[in-house]
Structure formats: C-alpha cells, structure tokens
Amino acid sequence: MTTFAVIGAGPGLGAAVARRFGREGFDIALISRSQDRVEALAADLVGEGITARGFAADVRDPKALEGALEAAAASLGPIEVLQYSPVPHRDFMRPVLETAAADLLGPIEFSVYGPVSAVRQVLPGMRALGHGTVLFVNGGTAVVPHPDRAGTSIAFAAESAYGRLLHDTLAAEGIHVAQLIIPGAIVPGHRRKDPAVLADALWGLHQDRQGFRHFADDLDA
Ligand SMILES: NC(=O)c1ccc[n+]([C@@H]2O[C@H](COP(=O)([O-])OP(=O)(O)OC[C@H]3O[C@@H](n4cnc5c(N)ncnc54)[C@H](OP(=O)(O)O)[C@@H]3O)[C@@H](O)[C@H]2O)c1
C-alpha cells in the first residue's frame, strides 16, 4: 500500500483531502505542528476505516519536516502522493511598504524552503515506485500579487516557480507535479470552494495528470 502525505493537515482542506485519498485506498500521513491535533484527526479517519497516522513537524524546520516524512514512509509505506498545503501565518500578509527583508524570512521558509525540503525527501521513494504526484495548494496571490499581502505574494510566486520547474523536469519520469489555486476563501457549502469539492479537484489532478496550474474558481470570484 502506498501513502498520501498531507503537509498542513488541519480541519478544513487537509482533513477533506485526507478523507478523499483515504477512500481511494491510500494510507494517510497527516503532518502539522501539533501532534495532538494530527493524532485526533488520524483517530477520526481510523474510525472511518482509513489507515492514518499523525506526525508533528513545523514546515519552517526542514530537519523536522524531513524526519516526519521519513517516519511516515517507514511506518505506513512509500509516499506516492505529497500535498503541500499548510495555511500561511497572518503575519506573512503585510502591506508591501511595511515589509522589510527580515519580514520575508518567514514566508520564504514556509513557502520555499519547506516545499524544497519536502520534495527532496520524498522524491527518491517516488522514483523507486516509478511514479508519484506532488500537489501544491495556494491562494490567488500566487497568481496576482496583492499589495496588502506582500509576504505570501512574493513567497507564493517563488513556490509556484519551483513547482513549475519540477513539473517540467519530472514529467518524463512519471512524476506529476500540479498546483491548485484557490481564489478568495475556502467556503464550506460553496459550489466550488467547499473543502470536499476542493478535495475532489485535487484527486482529479492526481488522476488526470495534465498541466501544472489549475484554478478552483474564477480569479475574480
Ligand atoms: N482557508 C482559506 O480561505 C484559503 C484560501 C485560499 C487558499 N488556501 C490554501 O488552502 C490550504 C489550507 O487549507 P485550510 O485553510 O482549509 O487549512 P486546514 O487544512 O484546515 O489547516 C492547515 C493546517 O496547516 C497547519 N500549519 C500551519 N502552519 C504550519 C507550519 N508552520 N508547519 C506545519 N503545519 C502548519 C496548521 O496546523 P497546526 O497549527 O497544527 O500546525 C493548520 O491546521 C493552504 O494551501 C492555503 O494556502 C486557503
């Protein structure tokens, strides 16, 4: 059995996508900073008949993130699908003229060093399997930078560039890299932006394996 690992396994999109891939037969590795929270979510999934385990790591601590992914693969099985979707800290969203170089450290650690560390950790396993999927999830500022959210706008652009480079480089090896842009907010009950609907979209990206950037809704919605 192979594993779906979601980095940023919270109660919204993280839980929904874990359920979606779990229903398809994947074992589920849940990663966020709080061991208590990922264990509680894992217990919920186990109660629904899904094999799931929680692993604590802060994405801004590369060694901890690599260790969590290593432990997940060792205990559950090789990671075939990796989703990177931790929710960015509010502090990363400051007006551009109030953003100094030091204010970009957090966003860059979060959206660049974290993804690079995670991908490099799981790539050898995907190559050994001969296939794999990496899914990035970002807000609309990854596409249209917002002057009041400078940190995420700048760091999401870098994350997007990394993802697209991976997409172009790894396609020939059967490893598909895709990005889902969610314009505006995730809204429970929304036709396109309910967490379960977004989880279906992410499952579709894994299945269809076409192109890098996809939109969950119209950018101006
Ligand atoms: N919510 C929205 O309106 C919205 C809008 C557009 C795009 N998105 C995208 O959707 C994804 C998040 O979905 P969601 O908002 O429903 O969140 P969620 O899946 O409910 O939770 C995400 C989890 O990320 C974890 N996290 C935050 N900082 C972390 C860190 N430094 N290291 C490790 N884990 C961390 C938090 O858990 P801990 O506190 O336990 O670490 C949080 O529970 C992100 O990719 C975000 O860019 C969200």
CSV table of N, CA and C and ligand atoms in Angstrom, one decimal, residues 8-14 32-34 37 57-59 85-88 110 137-139 156 182 184-186, ligand 1:
chain,number,residue,atom,x,y,z
A,8,GLY,N,0.2,20.1,6.4
A,8,GLY,CA,-0.8,21.1,6.7
A,8,GLY,C,-2.2,20.4,6.9
A,9,ALA,N,-2.1,19.4,7.8
A,9,ALA,CA,-3.3,18.5,8.0
A,9,ALA,C,-4.2,19.2,9.0
A,10,GLY,N,-5.0,20.2,8.6
A,10,GLY,CA,-5.9,20.8,9.6
A,10,GLY,C,-7.3,20.4,9.3
A,11,PRO,N,-8.3,21.0,10.0
A,11,PRO,CA,-9.7,20.6,10.0
A,11,PRO,C,-10.4,20.9,8.7
A,12,GLY,N,-9.8,21.8,7.9
A,12,GLY,CA,-10.5,22.2,6.6
A,12,GLY,C,-10.1,21.4,5.4
A,13,LEU,N,-9.3,22.0,4.5
A,13,LEU,CA,-8.9,21.3,3.3
A,13,LEU,C,-8.1,20.0,3.7
A,14,GLY,N,-7.2,20.1,4.6
A,14,GLY,CA,-6.3,19.0,5.0
A,14,GLY,C,-7.1,17.7,5.3
A,32,SER,N,1.3,18.3,10.7
A,32,SER,CA,1.2,19.7,11.1
A,32,SER,C,2.0,19.9,12.4
A,33,ARG,N,2.0,21.0,12.9
A,33,ARG,CA,2.8,21.3,14.1
A,33,ARG,C,2.4,20.6,15.4
A,34,SER,N,1.1,20.3,15.5
A,34,SER,CA,0.5,19.8,16.7
A,34,SER,C,0.3,18.3,16.7
A,37,ARG,N,-3.3,17.4,17.6
A,37,ARG,CA,-4.3,17.6,16.6
A,37,ARG,C,-4.2,16.6,15.4
A,57,ALA,N,5.4,18.2,12.7
A,57,ALA,CA,6.6,19.0,12.2
A,57,ALA,C,6.2,20.4,11.9
A,58,ASP,N,7.1,21.3,12.1
A,58,ASP,CA,6.9,22.7,11.6
A,58,ASP,C,7.6,22.8,10.3
A,59,VAL,N,6.9,23.2,9.2
A,59,VAL,CA,7.5,23.3,7.9
A,59,VAL,C,8.6,24.2,7.8
A,85,SER,N,0.2,22.0,1.7
A,85,SER,CA,-0.9,23.0,1.9
A,85,SER,C,-1.0,23.5,3.3
A,86,PRO,N,0.1,23.8,4.0
A,86,PRO,CA,-0.1,24.4,5.3
A,86,PRO,C,-0.7,25.8,5.2
A,87,VAL,N,-1.5,26.2,6.1
A,87,VAL,CA,-2.2,27.6,6.0
A,87,VAL,C,-1.2,28.6,6.4
A,88,PRO,N,-0.9,29.6,5.6
A,88,PRO,CA,0.1,30.6,6.0
A,88,PRO,C,-0.3,31.5,7.2
A,110,PHE,N,8.5,29.2,4.8
A,110,PHE,CA,7.3,28.5,4.8
A,110,PHE,C,6.9,28.0,3.4
A,137,VAL,N,-0.9,23.7,-3.1
A,137,VAL,CA,-2.2,24.4,-3.0
A,137,VAL,C,-1.8,25.9,-2.5
A,138,ASN,N,-2.3,26.9,-3.3
A,138,ASN,CA,-2.0,28.3,-3.0
A,138,ASN,C,-3.3,29.1,-3.2
A,139,GLY,N,-3.2,30.3,-2.5
A,139,GLY,CA,-4.3,31.3,-2.7
A,139,GLY,C,-4.0,32.1,-4.0
A,156,PHE,N,4.7,32.9,-2.5
A,156,PHE,CA,3.9,32.0,-3.4
A,156,PHE,C,4.4,32.0,-4.8
A,182,ILE,N,-6.6,28.5,-5.2
A,182,ILE,CA,-8.0,28.7,-4.6
A,182,ILE,C,-8.1,30.3,-4.5
A,184,GLY,N,-9.7,33.7,-3.4
A,184,GLY,CA,-10.6,34.1,-2.3
A,184,GLY,C,-10.4,33.1,-1.2
A,185,ALA,N,-11.5,32.8,-0.5
A,185,ALA,CA,-11.5,32.0,0.7
A,185,ALA,C,-12.1,30.6,0.4
A,186,ILE,N,-11.7,29.6,1.2
A,186,ILE,CA,-12.3,28.3,1.3
A,186,ILE,C,-13.7,28.5,2.0
B,1,LIG,N1,-8.6,29.0,4.2
B,1,LIG,C1,-8.7,29.7,3.1
B,1,LIG,O1,-9.7,30.5,3.0
B,1,LIG,C2,-7.8,29.5,2.0
B,1,LIG,C3,-7.9,30.3,0.8
B,1,LIG,C4,-7.1,30.2,-0.3
B,1,LIG,C5,-6.1,29.1,-0.2
B,1,LIG,N2,-6.0,28.4,0.9
B,1,LIG,C6,-5.0,27.3,0.9
B,1,LIG,O2,-5.6,26.1,1.4
B,1,LIG,C7,-4.6,25.4,2.2
B,1,LIG,C8,-5.0,25.4,3.7
B,1,LIG,O3,-6.4,24.9,3.8
B,1,LIG,P1,-7.3,25.3,5.1
B,1,LIG,O4,-7.2,26.8,5.2
B,1,LIG,O5,-8.6,24.6,5.0
B,1,LIG,O6,-6.4,24.8,6.3
B,1,LIG,P2,-6.5,23.4,7.0
B,1,LIG,O7,-6.3,22.3,6.1
B,1,LIG,O8,-7.7,23.3,7.9
B,1,LIG,O9,-5.3,23.5,8.0
B,1,LIG,C9,-4.0,23.7,7.6
B,1,LIG,C10,-3.0,23.4,8.7
B,1,LIG,O10,-1.7,23.9,8.4
B,1,LIG,C11,-1.0,23.8,9.6
B,1,LIG,N3,0.1,24.6,9.7
B,1,LIG,C12,0.2,26.0,9.7
B,1,LIG,N4,1.4,26.4,9.9
B,1,LIG,C13,2.2,25.3,9.8
B,1,LIG,C14,3.6,25.1,10.0
B,1,LIG,N5,4.5,26.2,10.1
B,1,LIG,N6,4.1,23.9,9.9
B,1,LIG,C15,3.2,22.8,9.8
B,1,LIG,N7,1.9,22.9,9.7
B,1,LIG,C16,1.4,24.2,9.7
B,1,LIG,C17,-2.0,24.1,10.8
B,1,LIG,O11,-2.0,23.1,11.8
B,1,LIG,P3,-1.0,23.3,13.2
B,1,LIG,O12,-1.5,24.6,13.7
B,1,LIG,O13,-1.4,22.1,14.0
B,1,LIG,O14,0.4,23.4,12.7
B,1,LIG,C18,-3.4,24.1,10.1
B,1,LIG,O15,-4.3,23.3,10.8
B,1,LIG,C19,-3.3,26.2,2.1
B,1,LIG,O16,-2.6,25.7,1.0
B,1,LIG,C20,-3.8,27.6,1.8
B,1,LIG,O17,-2.8,28.4,1.0
B,1,LIG,C21,-6.8,28.5,2.0
